[in-house]
Coordinates of C-alpha atoms and ligand atoms in Angstrom, one line a residue:
M4 CA -19.3 -35.7 31.7
R5 CA -22.7 -35.1 31.6
G6 CA -23.9 -37.9 29.2
A7 CA -23.1 -38.9 25.5
H8 CA -25.6 -36.3 23.7
Y9 CA -24.2 -32.8 22.7
G10 CA -25.0 -29.9 21.0
L11 CA -21.7 -29.5 19.8
V12 CA -19.0 -32.1 19.4
V13 CA -15.7 -30.6 18.9
L14 CA -12.9 -32.8 17.1
G15 CA -9.9 -31.5 18.8
S16 CA -8.9 -28.9 21.8
G17 CA -6.7 -26.3 20.2
S18 CA -7.2 -22.6 19.6
A19 CA -9.8 -23.5 16.9
A20 CA -11.8 -25.8 19.0
F21 CA -11.8 -23.6 22.6
A22 CA -12.7 -20.2 20.6
A23 CA -15.9 -22.5 19.3
A24 CA -16.6 -24.3 22.2
L25 CA -16.8 -21.1 24.7
R26 CA -18.9 -19.4 21.7
A27 CA -21.2 -22.1 21.5
A28 CA -21.7 -22.3 25.4
E29 CA -22.1 -18.8 25.8
M30 CA -25.2 -19.6 23.1
G31 CA -26.3 -21.9 25.8
R32 CA -25.3 -25.0 24.1
T33 CA -23.7 -28.1 25.4
V34 CA -20.2 -28.8 23.8
V35 CA -17.4 -31.4 24.2
M36 CA -14.3 -31.2 23.1
T37 CA -12.0 -34.3 22.2
E38 CA -7.9 -34.5 22.9
A39 CA -5.5 -37.1 21.8
R40 CA -2.5 -35.2 23.0
T41 CA -2.4 -32.2 25.8
V42 CA -5.5 -30.0 26.1
G43 CA -4.8 -26.4 24.2
G44 CA -3.4 -28.0 20.9
T45 CA -0.3 -26.7 19.3
C46 CA 0.1 -23.2 20.0
V47 CA 0.4 -23.4 23.6
N48 CA 1.9 -26.2 24.4
R49 CA 4.5 -26.7 21.4
G50 CA 4.1 -24.1 18.7
C51 CA 3.5 -20.4 19.4
L52 CA 4.4 -19.7 23.1
P53 CA 7.2 -22.3 23.7
S54 CA 9.2 -20.8 20.9
K55 CA 8.6 -17.4 21.4
N56 CA 10.1 -18.2 25.0
L57 CA 12.8 -19.5 24.0
I58 CA 13.8 -17.5 20.9
E59 CA 13.6 -14.6 23.3
A60 CA 16.1 -16.3 25.9
A61 CA 18.5 -16.8 23.1
K62 CA 18.2 -13.4 21.8
L63 CA 19.0 -12.0 25.5
V64 CA 22.3 -14.5 25.2
H65 CA 23.2 -13.2 21.8
E66 CA 22.8 -9.6 22.3
A67 CA 25.0 -10.1 25.5
R68 CA 27.7 -11.9 23.6
H69 CA 27.5 -9.2 20.2
P70 CA 26.6 -6.0 21.8
R71 CA 25.3 -3.6 19.0
Y72 CA 26.9 -0.3 21.3
P73 CA 30.5 0.6 20.9
G74 CA 31.0 1.0 24.7
I75 CA 29.8 -2.3 25.8
E76 CA 31.9 -5.1 25.9
P77 CA 30.9 -8.5 25.1
Y78 CA 29.9 -10.8 27.6
N79 CA 30.2 -14.7 27.3
V80 CA 26.9 -15.0 29.1
R81 CA 26.4 -18.8 30.4
F82 CA 23.1 -20.0 30.5
D83 CA 21.7 -23.6 32.0
F84 CA 19.7 -25.0 28.9
G85 CA 17.8 -27.4 31.0
E86 CA 16.6 -24.4 33.1
L87 CA 15.8 -22.9 30.2
V88 CA 13.4 -25.8 29.0
R89 CA 12.0 -26.0 32.6
Q90 CA 10.8 -22.1 32.8
K91 CA 9.5 -22.8 29.3
D92 CA 7.4 -25.5 30.6
E93 CA 6.5 -23.4 34.0
I94 CA 5.3 -20.7 31.3
I95 CA 3.1 -23.0 29.4
S96 CA 1.4 -24.9 32.1
V97 CA 0.4 -21.1 33.6
F98 CA -0.8 -20.3 30.0
R99 CA -2.8 -23.4 29.8
D100 CA -4.6 -23.2 32.8
K101 CA -5.5 -19.3 32.3
K102 CA -6.2 -19.5 28.3
Y103 CA -7.6 -23.2 27.9
E104 CA -7.9 -26.2 30.7
G105 CA -8.7 -24.0 33.8
L106 CA -11.6 -21.9 31.6
V107 CA -13.2 -25.1 31.3
D108 CA -12.9 -26.4 34.7
G109 CA -15.9 -25.3 35.9
E110 CA -17.6 -24.9 33.2
E111 CA -20.9 -26.1 33.3
N112 CA -21.7 -26.7 29.6
I113 CA -18.4 -27.6 28.7
D114 CA -16.8 -31.2 28.9
V115 CA -13.2 -32.6 27.5
V116 CA -12.7 -35.9 26.7
R117 CA -9.3 -37.3 26.3
G118 CA -8.7 -40.0 23.6
R119 CA -8.1 -40.1 19.9
V120 CA -11.8 -39.5 18.0
A121 CA -13.1 -40.8 14.6
F122 CA -16.4 -40.4 13.1
A123 CA -18.5 -43.2 13.3
N124 CA -21.2 -42.0 11.2
D125 CA -22.5 -38.0 10.6
H126 CA -23.8 -37.5 14.2
T127 CA -21.8 -40.3 16.1
V128 CA -17.9 -39.8 17.1
Q129 CA -16.0 -42.4 18.9
V130 CA -13.4 -41.7 21.4
D131 CA -11.7 -44.9 22.3
G132 CA -14.4 -46.8 22.1
Q133 CA -16.7 -44.5 23.6
R134 CA -19.9 -43.2 21.8
I135 CA -20.3 -40.0 21.8
E136 CA -23.9 -37.9 19.6
G137 CA -24.1 -34.5 18.5
E138 CA -26.1 -32.0 17.1
R139 CA -23.6 -30.2 15.3
F140 CA -19.5 -31.0 14.9
L141 CA -16.8 -29.1 14.4
V142 CA -13.4 -30.5 13.2
A143 CA -10.8 -28.4 14.7
L144 CA -8.0 -31.3 14.2
G145 CA -5.3 -29.0 13.8
S146 CA -1.9 -30.0 11.9
T147 CA 1.2 -31.9 11.9
P148 CA 4.7 -31.9 11.0
V149 CA 5.1 -33.6 7.4
A150 CA 8.5 -35.1 6.7
P151 CA 9.8 -35.1 2.8
E152 CA 10.3 -38.5 1.3
I153 CA 14.2 -38.9 1.4
E154 CA 16.1 -42.3 1.1
G155 CA 17.4 -43.2 4.8
L156 CA 14.9 -40.5 6.9
D157 CA 12.9 -43.0 7.9
D158 CA 15.8 -45.3 9.4
V159 CA 17.3 -42.1 11.6
P160 CA 15.8 -40.6 14.6
Y161 CA 14.9 -36.9 13.9
L162 CA 13.6 -33.9 15.5
T163 CA 10.5 -31.8 14.1
S164 CA 9.0 -28.5 15.8
D165 CA 7.4 -31.2 18.5
L166 CA 10.9 -30.5 20.2
L167 CA 9.2 -27.8 22.0
T168 CA 6.4 -29.6 23.4
S169 CA 6.1 -30.4 27.1
E170 CA 5.0 -33.1 29.2
E171 CA 5.7 -35.4 25.9
D172 CA 8.8 -37.5 25.2
M173 CA 9.6 -35.6 22.0
E174 CA 10.7 -32.6 24.1
L175 CA 14.4 -31.7 23.7
K176 CA 15.8 -31.1 26.9
E177 CA 19.6 -31.2 26.0
L178 CA 21.1 -28.3 23.8
P179 CA 22.4 -30.2 20.8
G180 CA 26.5 -29.2 19.3
S181 CA 25.0 -29.1 16.0
V182 CA 21.8 -29.5 14.0
V183 CA 21.0 -29.3 10.6
V184 CA 17.8 -28.3 9.6
L185 CA 15.5 -29.5 6.2
G186 CA 13.7 -26.4 5.2
G187 CA 13.4 -22.7 4.8
D188 CA 10.4 -21.4 5.9
Y189 CA 9.2 -19.9 9.4
V190 CA 9.8 -22.7 11.8
A191 CA 13.1 -23.8 10.1
L192 CA 14.0 -20.0 10.5
E193 CA 13.0 -19.3 13.7
L194 CA 14.1 -22.4 15.3
G195 CA 17.6 -22.3 13.4
Q196 CA 18.6 -19.0 14.6
M197 CA 17.4 -19.7 18.5
F198 CA 20.0 -22.7 17.9
S199 CA 22.4 -20.9 16.8
R200 CA 22.1 -18.4 19.4
F201 CA 22.6 -20.8 22.1
G202 CA 25.7 -22.0 20.6
T203 CA 24.4 -24.9 18.4
K204 CA 26.4 -25.2 14.8
V205 CA 23.4 -24.7 12.7
T206 CA 23.0 -25.4 9.0
I207 CA 19.7 -24.8 6.9
L208 CA 19.2 -27.0 4.1
E209 CA 16.6 -25.2 1.4
R210 CA 15.7 -26.8 -2.0
S211 CA 14.6 -23.6 -3.7
N212 CA 16.9 -20.8 -4.5
R213 CA 16.0 -18.9 -1.6
L214 CA 14.6 -19.1 2.1
L215 CA 10.6 -18.0 2.3
K216 CA 10.2 -18.8 -0.9
H217 CA 6.5 -19.3 -0.9
G218 CA 3.8 -16.4 -0.4
Y219 CA 7.0 -13.8 0.6
E220 CA 8.1 -10.7 -1.1
P221 CA 11.8 -12.0 -2.4
E222 CA 13.2 -9.5 -0.6
V223 CA 12.4 -10.8 2.4
G224 CA 13.9 -14.3 2.3
L225 CA 16.9 -12.7 0.7
V226 CA 17.8 -10.3 3.4
L227 CA 16.6 -13.0 6.4
Q228 CA 19.5 -15.1 4.5
R229 CA 22.0 -12.6 4.7
I230 CA 21.4 -11.6 8.1
L231 CA 21.3 -15.4 8.9
R232 CA 24.7 -15.8 7.7
E233 CA 26.4 -12.9 9.4
E234 CA 25.7 -14.6 12.2
G235 CA 27.3 -17.6 11.1
V236 CA 24.3 -19.6 10.2
D237 CA 25.3 -22.1 7.2
V238 CA 22.2 -21.7 4.6
R239 CA 22.5 -23.2 2.0
T240 CA 20.0 -22.5 -0.9
N241 CA 19.2 -24.6 -4.0
T242 CA 20.3 -27.8 -2.2
R243 CA 19.0 -31.0 -2.6
V244 CA 18.8 -34.0 -0.2
R245 CA 20.0 -37.2 -1.7
H246 CA 20.2 -39.4 1.4
V247 CA 20.3 -39.3 5.3
R248 CA 22.2 -42.1 7.5
A249 CA 23.0 -42.6 11.1
S250 CA 26.3 -41.3 11.5
E251 CA 28.8 -42.1 14.3
G252 CA 28.0 -38.8 16.0
G253 CA 24.5 -38.7 14.9
V254 CA 23.3 -37.8 11.4
A255 CA 25.0 -37.5 8.3
V256 CA 22.9 -35.6 5.4
E257 CA 24.0 -36.7 1.8
L258 CA 23.4 -33.7 -0.7
E259 CA 23.1 -34.2 -4.3
D260 CA 26.0 -31.8 -5.2
G261 CA 28.0 -34.8 -3.8
D262 CA 28.5 -32.6 -0.3
E263 CA 27.8 -34.0 3.1
V264 CA 26.8 -32.5 6.4
Q265 CA 26.9 -34.1 9.8
A266 CA 25.1 -32.7 12.8
E267 CA 24.2 -34.3 16.0
R268 CA 20.9 -34.0 15.6
L269 CA 18.1 -33.4 12.2
L270 CA 15.8 -30.9 12.5
V271 CA 12.8 -31.7 9.6
A272 CA 10.8 -28.3 9.3
T273 CA 9.7 -29.0 5.9
G274 CA 5.8 -27.7 6.7
R275 CA 3.2 -29.4 8.0
R276 CA -0.2 -31.3 6.8
P277 CA -4.0 -31.1 8.4
N278 CA -4.9 -34.1 10.8
T279 CA -7.3 -35.4 8.7
E280 CA -6.2 -39.1 7.8
G281 CA -7.6 -42.2 10.1
V282 CA -10.3 -39.4 11.7
G283 CA -13.3 -41.3 9.9
L284 CA -14.3 -38.0 7.7
E285 CA -15.6 -40.6 4.9
K286 CA -18.0 -42.0 7.7
A287 CA -19.3 -38.8 8.1
G288 CA -19.7 -37.9 4.3
V289 CA -16.7 -34.7 5.0
E290 CA -15.1 -34.3 2.1
T291 CA -11.2 -33.5 1.6
N292 CA -9.5 -31.8 -0.7
G293 CA -5.9 -32.7 -2.7
H294 CA -4.0 -31.6 0.4
G295 CA -6.1 -33.4 2.8
E296 CA -7.7 -30.0 4.0
V297 CA -11.3 -30.2 5.0
L298 CA -13.2 -28.4 2.2
V299 CA -15.2 -26.0 3.2
D300 CA -17.6 -23.0 2.3
E301 CA -17.5 -19.6 3.2
Y302 CA -19.5 -20.3 6.3
L303 CA -17.0 -22.9 7.1
R304 CA -19.5 -25.5 6.7
T305 CA -18.0 -28.7 5.3
S306 CA -19.9 -30.6 2.5
V307 CA -22.2 -32.4 5.4
P308 CA -24.6 -29.0 6.6
H309 CA -24.3 -30.0 10.1
V310 CA -20.5 -30.3 10.3
F311 CA -18.3 -27.1 10.5
A312 CA -14.1 -26.8 10.2
A313 CA -12.0 -24.5 11.1
G314 CA -8.3 -23.6 11.9
D315 CA -5.4 -25.3 10.5
V316 CA -7.5 -28.3 9.4
I317 CA -8.9 -25.9 6.5
G318 CA -5.2 -25.1 5.3
N319 CA -5.2 -22.0 2.9
Q320 CA -8.6 -22.2 1.7
L321 CA -10.5 -19.0 1.4
G322 CA -7.4 -17.1 1.5
S323 CA -7.1 -18.3 5.4
Q324 CA -3.5 -18.9 7.2
M325 CA -2.6 -21.9 9.5
A326 CA -2.1 -19.2 12.3
T327 CA -3.5 -19.2 15.7
P328 CA -5.5 -16.0 15.6
V329 CA -7.2 -17.0 12.1
G330 CA -8.1 -20.6 13.5
A331 CA -9.5 -18.9 17.0
H332 CA -11.4 -16.1 15.1
D333 CA -12.8 -18.7 12.5
G334 CA -13.9 -20.8 15.5
T335 CA -16.1 -18.3 16.9
I336 CA -17.8 -18.0 13.5
A337 CA -18.3 -21.4 12.8
A338 CA -19.8 -21.8 16.5
R339 CA -22.2 -19.0 15.5
N340 CA -22.8 -20.5 12.2
A341 CA -23.8 -23.8 13.6
F342 CA -26.6 -22.5 15.2
A343 CA -27.9 -20.1 13.4
G344 CA -31.3 -20.2 13.3
N345 CA -33.9 -20.6 10.4
G346 CA -33.8 -18.1 8.3
E347 CA -31.1 -16.0 10.4
Q348 CA -28.1 -14.7 8.3
M349 CA -24.8 -16.9 8.9
W350 CA -21.6 -15.1 9.0
P351 CA -19.2 -15.6 5.8
V352 CA -15.2 -15.9 6.9
D353 CA -13.0 -12.6 5.7
H354 CA -9.6 -13.2 5.6
S355 CA -8.7 -10.4 3.4
V356 CA -6.3 -9.2 6.2
I357 CA -4.4 -11.4 8.0
P358 CA -1.1 -9.9 9.7
R359 CA 1.7 -12.1 10.1
A360 CA 4.9 -12.4 11.6
I361 CA 8.3 -14.6 11.6
F362 CA 10.1 -14.3 15.2
T363 CA 13.5 -14.4 13.6
D364 CA 15.8 -11.0 14.7
P365 CA 14.8 -9.1 12.8
Q366 CA 11.3 -9.8 13.0
V367 CA 9.3 -10.4 9.8
G368 CA 5.9 -8.7 9.6
L369 CA 3.6 -8.6 6.5
V370 CA 0.2 -8.0 5.6
G371 CA -1.7 -8.1 2.3
M372 CA -0.5 -8.8 -1.2
T373 CA 3.2 -9.3 -2.6
E374 CA 4.3 -7.2 -5.6
E375 CA 3.3 -10.8 -7.6
E376 CA 0.2 -11.4 -5.9
G377 CA -1.1 -7.8 -6.7
I378 CA 0.0 -8.0 -10.4
A379 CA -1.5 -11.4 -10.7
R380 CA -4.7 -9.9 -9.2
G381 CA -4.7 -7.2 -12.4
H382 CA -3.3 -4.3 -10.4
R383 CA -0.9 -1.7 -12.1
C384 CA 1.4 -1.7 -9.1
W385 CA 3.8 0.8 -7.3
C386 CA 5.9 -1.1 -4.9
R387 CA 9.2 -0.3 -3.4
A388 CA 11.7 -1.7 -1.1
L389 CA 13.3 0.9 1.0
S390 CA 16.3 -0.4 3.7
M391 CA 15.8 0.6 7.1
E392 CA 18.9 2.8 7.2
L393 CA 16.2 5.1 6.3
V394 CA 14.4 5.2 9.5
P395 CA 15.6 7.0 12.3
R396 CA 15.0 4.8 15.0
A397 CA 16.9 2.3 13.4
G398 CA 19.8 4.5 13.1
A399 CA 19.7 5.6 16.6
I400 CA 19.4 1.9 18.4
H401 CA 22.3 0.7 16.0
D402 CA 20.1 -1.9 14.3
R403 CA 19.4 -0.7 10.7
R404 CA 19.0 -4.5 9.4
G405 CA 16.0 -5.4 7.4
I406 CA 13.7 -3.7 4.8
I407 CA 10.1 -2.5 4.1
K408 CA 8.2 -2.8 1.1
M409 CA 5.2 -1.5 0.4
V410 CA 2.5 -2.5 -2.4
A411 CA 0.1 0.2 -3.7
D412 CA -2.4 0.0 -7.0
A413 CA -0.8 2.8 -9.0
D414 CA -4.2 4.1 -10.1
T415 CA -5.6 4.4 -6.9
D416 CA -2.8 4.8 -4.3
K417 CA -4.7 2.2 -2.4
V418 CA -1.9 0.4 -0.2
L419 CA -2.4 -3.4 -1.0
G420 CA 0.4 -5.0 0.9
V421 CA 3.2 -4.6 3.2
S422 CA 6.3 -6.7 4.1
M423 CA 8.6 -5.4 6.6
V424 CA 12.3 -7.1 8.2
G425 CA 13.3 -4.9 11.1
V426 CA 13.2 -4.4 14.6
N427 CA 9.8 -4.9 15.8
A428 CA 8.1 -5.7 12.5
A429 CA 5.6 -8.2 14.4
E430 CA 4.5 -5.0 16.0
V431 CA 4.4 -2.6 13.3
I432 CA 2.6 -4.4 10.8
H433 CA -0.7 -4.1 13.0
E434 CA -0.5 -0.3 11.9
A435 CA -0.3 -1.8 8.3
A436 CA -3.0 -4.3 8.7
M437 CA -5.7 -1.6 10.1
G438 CA -4.7 0.5 7.2
L439 CA -5.7 -2.3 5.0
R440 CA -8.7 -3.2 6.7
F441 CA -10.2 0.6 6.1
G442 CA -8.8 0.9 2.9
A443 CA -5.8 3.4 3.2
K444 CA -4.1 5.3 0.4
I445 CA -0.6 6.0 0.5
D446 CA -1.6 9.6 1.6
D447 CA -3.1 8.0 4.6
F448 CA 0.2 6.7 5.8
I449 CA 2.1 10.0 4.8
D450 CA -0.7 12.0 6.3
M451 CA -0.8 10.2 9.7
L452 CA 1.5 11.4 12.5
H453 CA 4.0 9.1 13.8
V454 CA 5.7 9.2 16.7
Y455 CA 9.5 9.9 16.8
P456 CA 11.4 7.6 16.7
T457 CA 9.8 4.3 16.1
M458 CA 10.1 1.4 13.8
A459 CA 6.3 2.4 12.7
E460 CA 8.2 5.3 10.8
A461 CA 9.2 2.8 8.1
L462 CA 5.7 3.1 6.9
K463 CA 5.2 6.5 6.7
I464 CA 8.8 6.9 5.0
A465 CA 7.7 3.8 2.4
A466 CA 4.7 5.8 1.8
I467 CA 6.4 8.9 1.2
S468 CA 8.8 7.5 -1.3
R469 CA 5.9 7.3 -3.8
R470 CA 6.2 11.2 -3.6
K471 CA 9.9 12.1 -3.1
D472 CA 13.2 11.1 -2.1
P473 CA 12.9 9.2 1.5
A474 CA 16.8 10.2 1.7
K475 CA 16.1 13.9 2.1
L476 CA 13.5 13.8 4.7
S477 CA 14.0 16.1 8.0
C478 CA 13.6 14.7 11.0
C479 CA 10.0 13.4 11.6
A480 CA 9.7 12.4 8.2
E481 CA 8.4 15.4 7.0
Ligands
FAD4 C1 6.8 -24.1 15.9 C2 5.7 -23.5 16.0 C3 5.5 -22.3 15.9 C4 4.3 -21.6 15.6 N1 4.3 -20.4 16.0 C5 3.2 -19.5 15.8 C6 2.9 -18.4 16.1 O1 4.0 -17.6 16.1 N2 1.8 -17.3 16.0 C7 0.7 -18.2 15.4 O2 0.0 -17.5 15.1 N3 1.0 -19.6 14.9 C8 2.1 -20.0 15.1 N4 2.0 -21.5 14.6 C9 1.1 -21.9 14.5 C10 -0.2 -22.3 15.1 O3 0.3 -23.3 16.3 C11 -1.1 -23.1 14.7 O4 -1.9 -22.6 13.5 C12 -2.5 -23.4 15.8 O5 -2.3 -23.9 17.1 C13 -3.6 -23.9 15.0 O6 -4.5 -24.5 16.1 P1 -5.8 -25.3 15.8 O7 -6.7 -25.4 16.8 O8 -6.3 -25.6 14.2 O9 -5.2 -26.6 15.5 P2 -3.9 -27.4 17.0 O10 -4.0 -26.4 18.2 O11 -3.4 -28.0 16.3 O12 -5.3 -28.4 17.7 C14 -5.6 -29.2 17.3 C15 -5.8 -30.5 18.6 O13 -6.3 -32.1 17.6 C16 -5.9 -33.1 18.4 N5 -6.0 -33.7 17.9 C17 -5.8 -34.3 16.3 N6 -6.1 -35.4 16.0 C18 -6.9 -35.8 16.9 C19 -7.5 -37.1 16.8 N7 -7.6 -37.9 16.0 N8 -8.1 -37.4 18.0 C20 -8.0 -36.3 19.1 N9 -7.5 -35.3 18.9 C21 -6.9 -34.9 18.2 C22 -4.5 -32.5 18.1 O14 -3.6 -33.2 19.2 C23 -4.0 -31.2 18.8 O15 -4.1 -30.8 20.1 C24 3.2 -22.0 15.4 C25 3.2 -23.3 14.9 C26 4.7 -24.3 14.9 C27 4.4 -25.7 14.8

């Protein structure tokens, strides 16, 4: 470690932190990142990558056992869950080395200090007693799983998404026979389906009347709900938990309707909150809002002009999403703004087009506004949801599950949003995102030649449905 004074002091070492650190170092500044857990943060160690690795393995198992094609016999493929976890950890370690730790190992201008960080004042942090001073600061402390207030919950052991972690005690190394999942958002669905496909009996308990209640088109949650049920996941909506207790076989969850669900393990996947407690933000004068998010302006400046914030820690402010690419992109913007010279223009963040995905099977991809959001913003909406049955590729590969919904302004035909549930939706959504970025209209999607047969034709077909019956098209959506 070079000393106790840096150009940029970064609280955290996740995706937002690393992007900012690299950018600040490129600008010739000295940087220190601070980390209490594993360097690299949530995405690489216990979020995106480990989940997508194991979800794909579960898909292979499921497809072998449930082939979609007549003529392919089901095969009860065997697997070793412990070995799957081991290979997951290996992959994570390689990624961590390539994209995080290894990147800064020989980097002259970047240090990493391990330990819990907290502000001592507006120009100093303390990491386990060690004082570090800085010219500029970036709060990039990420978020943490949050558990709802349920009677008895504190007295039973439960899993969170931290079960995916490596080199930490919370890592799940044995496949449970049964899991009851609290929550109906993306982590609950991705992990719920994954466990179910590995052969675990899964019950998903969701309080509202459908899965993915907030921020998604209603069709998305309803379609996924049906698909998961068809696969054998016990999805229960409109369900409130009254009490949780330890039982002989694991845990018993008593519901308000009097029913009880027993399972070996309980997975609490009811959301995340920013890591802003106990980090001395008040000592630096950095303000948070009622959700515990660090308050920022469009330049990612906090209430203290030389302290910036990016990543999960800003929550959904300025239209942001808790997702890795958003944090990483904003991290670089925060670093640039932190060192913008006198009179130099700062860069505002632009969260108007954030493509997102859920890695269930089929995947969910979405970008832009939902119908409800479009109407709330004063648009007269043209909105259409179509079945994947209309997409030639879906039929050709025996996977017609899902829908696509396009939301456009009925007066200008400008496309405002797209949601898709279907094969490769996480890839297809990028075409829609690029369209939104450049203000595409319905005819832009219609006139663009699409490769035949691809799932991306879903976009063209949805757009065509503005003009004519999409069931009466010739081969290439013409
Ligand atoms: C199961 C799961 C799956 C996900 N899948 C995806 C996906 O597929 N795609 C996607 O885009 N996003 C996904 N996400 C979200 C994504 O992981 C996060 O949005 C992203 O990692 C946030 O990055 P960040 O830099 O803001 O915070 P983090 O990566 O969380 O980094 C913050 C770091 O700060 C550290 N820290 C916190 N407090 C202190 C302290 N007091 N002292 C020192 N260090 C501290 C933490 O240990 C952490 O390492 C997933 C998340 C989960 C949980």
